PDB file of C-alpha atoms in Angstrom:
ATOM      1  CA  MET A   9     -70.575  11.144 -12.078  1.00 40.00           C
ATOM      2  CA  ALA A  10     -66.879  15.257 -10.923  1.00 38.00           C
ATOM      3  CA  ALA A  11     -65.137  22.645  -8.304  1.00 36.00           C
ATOM      4  CA  ARG A  12     -68.457  22.755  -6.602  1.00 35.00           C
ATOM      5  CA  THR A  13     -71.080  22.810  -9.313  1.00 36.00           C
ATOM      6  CA  LEU A  14     -74.513  21.760  -8.170  1.00 32.00           C
ATOM      7  CA  VAL A  15     -75.654  18.177  -9.013  1.00 35.00           C
ATOM      8  CA  ILE A  16     -77.642  15.018  -8.365  1.00 34.00           C
ATOM      9  CA  ALA A  17     -77.118  12.098  -6.205  1.00 35.00           C
ATOM     10  CA  LEU A  18     -75.226   7.346  -8.933  1.00 37.00           C
ATOM     11  CA  PHE A  19     -74.742   6.837  -8.458  1.00 37.00           C
ATOM     12  CA  VAL A  20     -76.415   4.689  -5.290  1.00 35.00           C
ATOM     13  CA  LEU A  21     -76.157   3.308  -1.908  1.00 33.00           C
ATOM     14  CA  VAL A  22     -77.870   4.908   1.000  1.00 32.00           C
ATOM     15  CA  ALA A  23     -81.187   3.210   1.610  1.00 31.00           C
ATOM     16  CA  THR A  24     -82.981   6.349   2.671  1.00 32.00           C
ATOM     17  CA  ALA A  25     -86.038   8.306   1.676  1.00 32.00           C
ATOM     18  CA  GLY A  26     -85.593   8.094  -2.058  1.00 37.00           C
ATOM     19  CA  CYS A  27     -83.225  10.950  -2.833  1.00 41.00           C
ATOM     20  CA  GLU A  28     -80.011   9.087  -3.431  1.00 47.00           C
ATOM     21  CA  PRO A  29     -78.778   7.624  -6.705  1.00 44.00           C
ATOM     22  CA  ARG A  30     -80.052   4.136  -7.261  1.00 42.00           C
ATOM     23  CA  THR A  31     -79.627   1.113  -9.486  1.00 36.00           C
ATOM     24  CA  THR A  32     -83.253   0.123  -9.751  1.00 35.00           C
ATOM     25  CA  GLY A  33     -85.829   1.531 -12.128  1.00 38.00           C
ATOM     26  CA  THR A  34     -85.138   1.571 -15.852  1.00 40.00           C
ATOM     27  CA  SER A  35     -84.217  -1.955 -16.873  1.00 41.00           C
ATOM     28  CA  ALA A  36     -80.861  -2.767 -18.410  1.00 42.00           C
ATOM     29  CA  PRO A  37     -79.518  -5.608 -20.527  1.00 47.00           C
ATOM     30  CA  ASP A  38     -78.404  -8.651 -18.563  1.00 45.00           C
ATOM     31  CA  VAL A  39     -74.792  -9.748 -18.807  1.00 39.00           C
ATOM     32  CA  SER A  40     -73.709 -13.333 -18.339  1.00 36.00           C
ATOM     33  CA  ALA A  41     -71.495 -13.987 -15.322  1.00 37.00           C
ATOM     34  CA  GLY A  42     -68.722 -15.151 -17.594  1.00 37.00           C
ATOM     35  CA  SER A  43     -68.559 -12.095 -19.812  1.00 48.00           C
ATOM     36  CA  THR A  44     -65.317 -10.171 -20.184  1.00 46.00           C
ATOM     37  CA  HIS A  45     -67.030  -7.010 -19.010  1.00 56.00           C
ATOM     38  CA  ALA A  46     -68.261  -8.664 -15.822  1.00 54.00           C
ATOM     39  CA  ALA A  47     -64.748  -9.916 -15.099  1.00 61.00           C
ATOM     40  CA  ASN A  48     -63.550  -6.300 -15.047  1.00 89.00           C
ATOM     41  CA  LEU A  49     -65.451  -5.512 -11.849  1.00 94.00           C
ATOM     42  CA  LEU A  50     -63.389  -5.046  -8.707  1.00 96.00           C
ATOM     43  CA  THR A  51     -63.808  -7.655  -5.987  1.00 95.00           C
ATOM     44  CA  ARG A  52     -63.938  -7.210  -2.225  1.00 94.00           C
ATOM     45  CA  ARG A  53     -60.214  -7.961  -2.099  1.00 94.00           C
ATOM     46  CA  ASP A  54     -59.574  -4.896  -4.259  1.00 95.00           C
ATOM     47  CA  ILE A  55     -61.271  -2.503  -1.807  1.00 95.00           C
ATOM     48  CA  PRO A  56     -58.714  -0.974   0.615  1.00 93.00           C
ATOM     49  CA  GLY A  57     -59.093  -2.096   4.213  1.00 93.00           C
ATOM     50  CA  ALA A  58     -60.026  -5.353   5.910  1.00 94.00           C
ATOM     51  CA  GLY A  59     -63.392  -6.948   6.543  1.00 95.00           C
ATOM     52  CA  TRP A  60     -65.207  -6.183   3.295  1.00 97.00           C
ATOM     53  CA  ARG A  61     -67.905  -8.669   2.310  1.00 96.00           C
ATOM     54  CA  SER A  62     -70.078  -8.929  -0.767  1.00 95.00           C
ATOM     55  CA  VAL A  63     -73.732  -7.908  -0.426  1.00 94.00           C
ATOM     56  CA  GLY A  64     -76.613  -8.240  -2.847  1.00 91.00           C
ATOM     57  CA  VAL A  65     -77.379  -6.032  -5.819  1.00 87.00           C
ATOM     58  CA  PRO A  66     -80.612  -5.892  -7.877  1.00 72.00           C
ATOM     59  CA  ALA A  67     -81.050  -8.525 -10.576  1.00 70.00           C
ATOM     60  CA  GLU A  68     -81.982  -5.742 -13.006  1.00 67.00           C
ATOM     61  CA  LEU A  69     -79.882  -2.608 -12.950  1.00 71.00           C
ATOM     62  CA  GLY A  70     -81.408   0.724 -13.774  1.00 77.00           C
ATOM     63  CA  TRP A  71     -79.604   3.944 -14.583  1.00 83.00           C
ATOM     64  CA  SER A  72     -77.329   4.918 -11.723  1.00 84.00           C
ATOM     65  CA  PHE A  73     -78.417   8.542 -11.736  1.00 87.00           C
ATOM     66  CA  ALA A  74     -82.161   8.051 -11.533  1.00 86.00           C
ATOM     67  CA  VAL A  75     -83.163  10.357  -8.675  1.00 85.00           C
ATOM     68  CA  ARG A  76     -86.452   9.353  -7.125  1.00 78.00           C
ATOM     69  CA  GLY A  77     -86.911  12.400  -4.933  1.00 86.00           C
ATOM     70  CA  CYS A  78     -86.305  15.118  -7.510  1.00 92.00           C
ATOM     71  CA  PRO A  79     -89.693  16.408  -8.727  1.00 91.00           C
ATOM     72  CA  VAL A  80     -88.419  17.447 -12.157  1.00 93.00           C
ATOM     73  CA  TYR A  81     -86.518  14.231 -12.913  1.00 93.00           C
ATOM     74  CA  ALA A  82     -87.882  12.330 -15.910  1.00 93.00           C
ATOM     75  CA  ALA A  83     -85.975   9.351 -17.280  1.00 91.00           C
ATOM     76  CA  ALA A  84     -87.003  10.181 -20.853  1.00 92.00           C
ATOM     77  CA  ASP A  85     -84.988  13.409 -20.658  1.00 94.00           C
ATOM     78  CA  TYR A  86     -81.736  11.411 -20.501  1.00 95.00           C
ATOM     79  CA  PRO A  87     -81.560   9.214 -23.623  1.00 95.00           C
ATOM     80  CA  ALA A  88     -78.198   7.483 -23.134  1.00 96.00           C
ATOM     81  CA  GLN A  89     -79.618   5.012 -20.621  1.00 92.00           C
ATOM     82  CA  ASP A  90     -81.624   3.402 -23.425  1.00 94.00           C
ATOM     83  CA  HIS A  91     -78.430   2.644 -25.353  1.00 96.00           C
ATOM     84  CA  ARG A  92     -76.590   0.474 -22.832  1.00 95.00           C
ATOM     85  CA  THR A  93     -75.472  -2.901 -24.151  1.00 95.00           C
ATOM     86  CA  GLU A  94     -74.083  -4.343 -20.902  1.00 93.00           C
ATOM     87  CA  THR A  95     -74.548  -3.536 -17.227  1.00 92.00           C
ATOM     88  CA  ARG A  96     -72.966  -5.143 -14.178  1.00 92.00           C
ATOM     89  CA  ALA A  97     -72.740  -4.236 -10.508  1.00 94.00           C
ATOM     90  CA  ALA A  98     -71.180  -5.353  -7.249  1.00 95.00           C
ATOM     91  CA  ALA A  99     -71.677  -4.118  -3.694  1.00 95.00           C
ATOM     92  CA  PHE A 100     -69.598  -4.522  -0.564  1.00 97.00           C
ATOM     93  CA  SER A 101     -70.043  -3.736   3.119  1.00 97.00           C
ATOM     94  CA  GLN A 102     -67.455  -3.293   5.854  1.00 96.00           C
ATOM     95  CA  GLY A 103     -70.049  -2.760   8.551  1.00 95.00           C
ATOM     96  CA  HIS A 104     -70.742   0.397  10.584  1.00 91.00           C
ATOM     97  CA  GLY A 105     -72.493   1.919   7.567  1.00 91.00           C
ATOM     98  CA  ARG A 106     -69.442   1.701   5.311  1.00 95.00           C
ATOM     99  CA  GLU A 107     -70.599   0.487   1.898  1.00 95.00           C
ATOM    100  CA  VAL A 108     -69.362   0.592  -1.683  1.00 96.00           C
ATOM    101  CA  ARG A 109     -71.329  -0.038  -4.856  1.00 95.00           C
ATOM    102  CA  LEU A 110     -69.769  -0.430  -8.294  1.00 96.00           C
ATOM    103  CA  VAL A 111     -71.705  -0.197 -11.549  1.00 95.00           C
ATOM    104  CA  LEU A 112     -70.228  -0.787 -15.009  1.00 95.00           C
ATOM    105  CA  GLU A 113     -72.265   0.268 -18.033  1.00 95.00           C
ATOM    106  CA  ARG A 114     -71.150  -0.334 -21.610  1.00 96.00           C
ATOM    107  CA  TYR A 115     -72.772   1.803 -24.295  1.00 97.00           C
ATOM    108  CA  ALA A 116     -73.340   1.472 -28.016  1.00 96.00           C
ATOM    109  CA  ASP A 117     -71.555   3.749 -30.486  1.00 91.00           C
ATOM    110  CA  SER A 118     -70.894   7.210 -28.961  1.00 90.00           C
ATOM    111  CA  TRP A 119     -73.503   6.916 -26.241  1.00 97.00           C
ATOM    112  CA  ALA A 120     -70.985   6.645 -23.378  1.00 97.00           C
ATOM    113  CA  ASP A 121     -70.013  10.261 -23.984  1.00 97.00           C
ATOM    114  CA  GLN A 122     -73.699  11.179 -24.023  1.00 97.00           C
ATOM    115  CA  ALA A 123     -74.124   9.307 -20.737  1.00 97.00           C
ATOM    116  CA  MET A 124     -71.657  11.676 -19.064  1.00 97.00           C
ATOM    117  CA  THR A 125     -73.523  14.621 -20.593  1.00 96.00           C
ATOM    118  CA  ASP A 126     -76.758  13.210 -19.215  1.00 96.00           C
ATOM    119  CA  VAL A 127     -75.282  12.916 -15.720  1.00 95.00           C
ATOM    120  CA  ARG A 128     -74.284  16.565 -15.816  1.00 96.00           C
ATOM    121  CA  ARG A 129     -77.755  17.518 -17.061  1.00 95.00           C
ATOM    122  CA  VAL A 130     -79.410  15.662 -14.191  1.00 94.00           C
ATOM    123  CA  ILE A 131     -77.127  17.503 -11.802  1.00 93.00           C
ATOM    124  CA  VAL A 132     -78.172  20.848 -13.253  1.00 93.00           C
ATOM    125  CA  ALA A 133     -81.846  19.855 -13.112  1.00 94.00           C
ATOM    126  CA  CYS A 134     -81.746  18.441  -9.571  1.00 94.00           C
ATOM    127  CA  PRO A 135     -79.081  20.298  -7.552  1.00 95.00           C
ATOM    128  CA  ARG A 136     -81.216  20.627  -4.432  1.00 95.00           C
ATOM    129  CA  TYR A 137     -84.721  19.413  -3.688  1.00 93.00           C
ATOM    130  CA  ASP A 138     -87.109  18.535  -0.897  1.00 92.00           C
ATOM    131  CA  ASP A 139     -89.311  15.506  -1.445  1.00 86.00           C
ATOM    132  CA  GLY A 140     -91.370  16.179   1.692  1.00 85.00           C
ATOM    133  CA  GLU A 141     -89.208  13.992   3.915  1.00 88.00           C
ATOM    134  CA  VAL A 142     -85.637  14.623   2.872  1.00 89.00           C
ATOM    135  CA  LEU A 143     -83.723  17.711   1.767  1.00 93.00           C
ATOM    136  CA  ALA A 144     -81.039  16.594  -0.699  1.00 92.00           C
ATOM    137  CA  SER A 145     -78.262  18.503  -2.418  1.00 92.00           C
ATOM    138  CA  HIS A 146     -75.542  17.413  -4.810  1.00 90.00           C
ATOM    139  CA  THR A 147     -72.300  19.104  -5.798  1.00 91.00           C
ATOM    140  CA  ILE A 148     -69.669  18.280  -8.396  1.00 94.00           C
ATOM    141  CA  GLU A 149     -66.395  18.533  -6.519  1.00 95.00           C
ATOM    142  CA  ALA A 150     -64.021  17.549  -9.336  1.00 96.00           C
ATOM    143  CA  GLU A 151     -64.173  16.878 -13.074  1.00 97.00           C
ATOM    144  CA  ARG A 152     -61.977  15.224 -15.693  1.00 96.00           C
ATOM    145  CA  PHE A 153     -59.513  13.845 -13.151  1.00 96.00           C
ATOM    146  CA  ALA A 154     -59.211  10.410 -14.773  1.00 97.00           C
ATOM    147  CA  GLY A 155     -60.021   8.412 -17.895  1.00 97.00           C
ATOM    148  CA  ASP A 156     -61.642  10.004 -20.921  1.00 97.00           C
ATOM    149  CA  ASP A 157     -64.040  11.900 -18.645  1.00 98.00           C
ATOM    150  CA  SER A 158     -64.952  11.852 -14.969  1.00 98.00           C
ATOM    151  CA  LEU A 159     -66.997  13.469 -12.209  1.00 96.00           C
ATOM    152  CA  LEU A 160     -66.723  13.371  -8.424  1.00 97.00           C
ATOM    153  CA  VAL A 161     -70.026  14.174  -6.748  1.00 95.00           C
ATOM    154  CA  ARG A 162     -70.745  14.954  -3.115  1.00 95.00           C
ATOM    155  CA  SER A 163     -74.316  14.295  -1.966  1.00 93.00           C
ATOM    156  CA  ASP A 164     -75.826  15.596   1.272  1.00 93.00           C
ATOM    157  CA  HIS A 165     -79.131  14.536   2.757  1.00 90.00           C
ATOM    158  CA  VAL A 166     -81.005  15.953   5.746  1.00 92.00           C
ATOM    159  CA  LYS A 167     -84.057  14.281   7.237  1.00 91.00           C
ATOM    160  CA  GLY A 168     -85.837  16.123  10.036  1.00 88.00           C
ATOM    161  CA  ALA A 169     -83.767  16.401  13.187  1.00 86.00           C
ATOM    162  CA  GLU A 170     -81.454  13.545  12.191  1.00 88.00           C
ATOM    163  CA  PRO A 171     -77.773  14.302  11.602  1.00 86.00           C
ATOM    164  CA  ALA A 172     -76.953  15.189   8.004  1.00 86.00           C
ATOM    165  CA  ARG A 173     -75.644  12.304   5.905  1.00 89.00           C
ATOM    166  CA  GLU A 174     -73.037  12.553   3.193  1.00 91.00           C
ATOM    167  CA  TRP A 175     -71.868  10.209   0.460  1.00 92.00           C
ATOM    168  CA  TRP A 176     -69.589  10.395  -2.563  1.00 96.00           C
ATOM    169  CA  THR A 177     -69.989   9.173  -6.122  1.00 96.00           C
ATOM    170  CA  ALA A 178     -67.253   8.957  -8.748  1.00 97.00           C
ATOM    171  CA  VAL A 179     -68.221   8.462 -12.397  1.00 97.00           C
ATOM    172  CA  VAL A 180     -65.429   7.612 -14.838  1.00 97.00           C
ATOM    173  CA  ARG A 181     -65.671   6.971 -18.568  1.00 97.00           C
ATOM    174  CA  GLN A 182     -63.104   4.975 -20.499  1.00 96.00           C
ATOM    175  CA  GLY A 183     -64.052   4.484 -24.121  1.00 96.00           C
ATOM    176  CA  ALA A 184     -67.509   2.925 -24.335  1.00 96.00           C
ATOM    177  CA  THR A 185     -67.657   2.009 -20.626  1.00 96.00           C
ATOM    178  CA  VAL A 186     -68.837   4.164 -17.729  1.00 96.00           C
ATOM    179  CA  ALA A 187     -67.894   3.073 -14.203  1.00 97.00           C
ATOM    180  CA  THR A 188     -69.738   4.467 -11.201  1.00 96.00           C
ATOM    181  CA  VAL A 189     -68.441   4.069  -7.646  1.00 97.00           C
ATOM    182  CA  THR A 190     -70.583   5.193  -4.724  1.00 95.00           C
ATOM    183  CA  GLY A 191     -69.420   5.078  -1.120  1.00 95.00           C
ATOM    184  CA  THR A 192     -71.277   5.744   2.115  1.00 93.00           C
ATOM    185  CA  GLN A 193     -69.299   6.518   5.255  1.00 93.00           C
ATOM    186  CA  LEU A 194     -66.229   6.684   3.013  1.00 96.00           C
ATOM    187  CA  THR A 195     -64.094   9.748   2.418  1.00 95.00           C
ATOM    188  CA  GLU A 196     -63.698  11.549  -0.890  1.00 96.00           C
ATOM    189  CA  THR A 197     -60.155  10.168  -1.075  1.00 96.00           C
ATOM    190  CA  GLU A 198     -61.311   6.593  -0.576  1.00 97.00           C
ATOM    191  CA  VAL A 199     -63.998   6.798  -3.254  1.00 97.00           C
ATOM    192  CA  ARG A 200     -61.612   8.407  -5.707  1.00 97.00           C
ATOM    193  CA  ARG A 201     -59.013   5.688  -5.033  1.00 96.00           C
ATOM    194  CA  ILE A 202     -61.551   2.918  -5.677  1.00 97.00           C
ATOM    195  CA  ALA A 203     -62.693   4.629  -8.873  1.00 97.00           C
ATOM    196  CA  LEU A 204     -59.105   4.814 -10.126  1.00 97.00           C
ATOM    197  CA  ALA A 205     -58.610   1.131  -9.321  1.00 96.00           C
ATOM    198  CA  GLN A 206     -61.777   0.310 -11.265  1.00 96.00           C
ATOM    199  CA  LEU A 207     -60.563   2.443 -14.156  1.00 96.00           C
ATOM    200  CA  ASP A 208     -57.371   0.389 -14.320  1.00 95.00           C
ATOM    201  CA  ARG A 209     -59.520  -2.703 -14.958  1.00 92.00           C
ATOM    202  CA  LEU A 210     -61.356  -1.242 -17.947  1.00 88.00           C
TER     203      LEU A 210
END
C-alpha cells in the first residue's frame, strides 16, 4: 500500500530487525534530479508540523514492499517491480523517532495497476511472520480511499520484551505512478494526510 485484511510491511522506515518495508534490494532506474517526476516529491515544508529535516535515502531504490523477514517472500513472485521506469524518494525526520519516507515509482504501460495487485499479494503471503528475532504483522486498514487505487497498511512489530512498535504505510496510485508514504511514530491520520498531499502533486 489500504477493513483489516492481513498484509505486509512499504513501504519502509523503521531500522529494525529486517521485517519492515524497505527501499533497498532490487535495483531501480535512476532519475535525474531535474526530472519532472522528481519535482513532484513533497518537501519537508509540505509535511505538517515544525522541525522536519531531510535525511538520507539509498542511492538505488528497491521495491518498497520487499519484506526481508518473511520466509516465503520472493521478489520474482511480484513482476511489476521489474517494469518501473522512474523511481525517486525523500525522507524526513522530526526527531523523537518521528520519520516519514516518500517513494514515487512510475511504471511502464499498465504495470502500475499490477504493482498494486502485487502489494496485495505480498500482504496475503506475509500477513504475520517470525524471523527468529521479530514477530511482525501487517493489516490493511483501508482501501480505495484516494486516487485510482490505494491501500492504508498498519504494521506491528514485537521484539522480545521490548514494547511493540507500530507504523503506517499509505500506497496510492494515480495513473502510471505509485506513491508510497511510510511514517513511524505518526498516526494513521497523519500518514493519510501526507499521502493525500503527495497525490495532489502527481
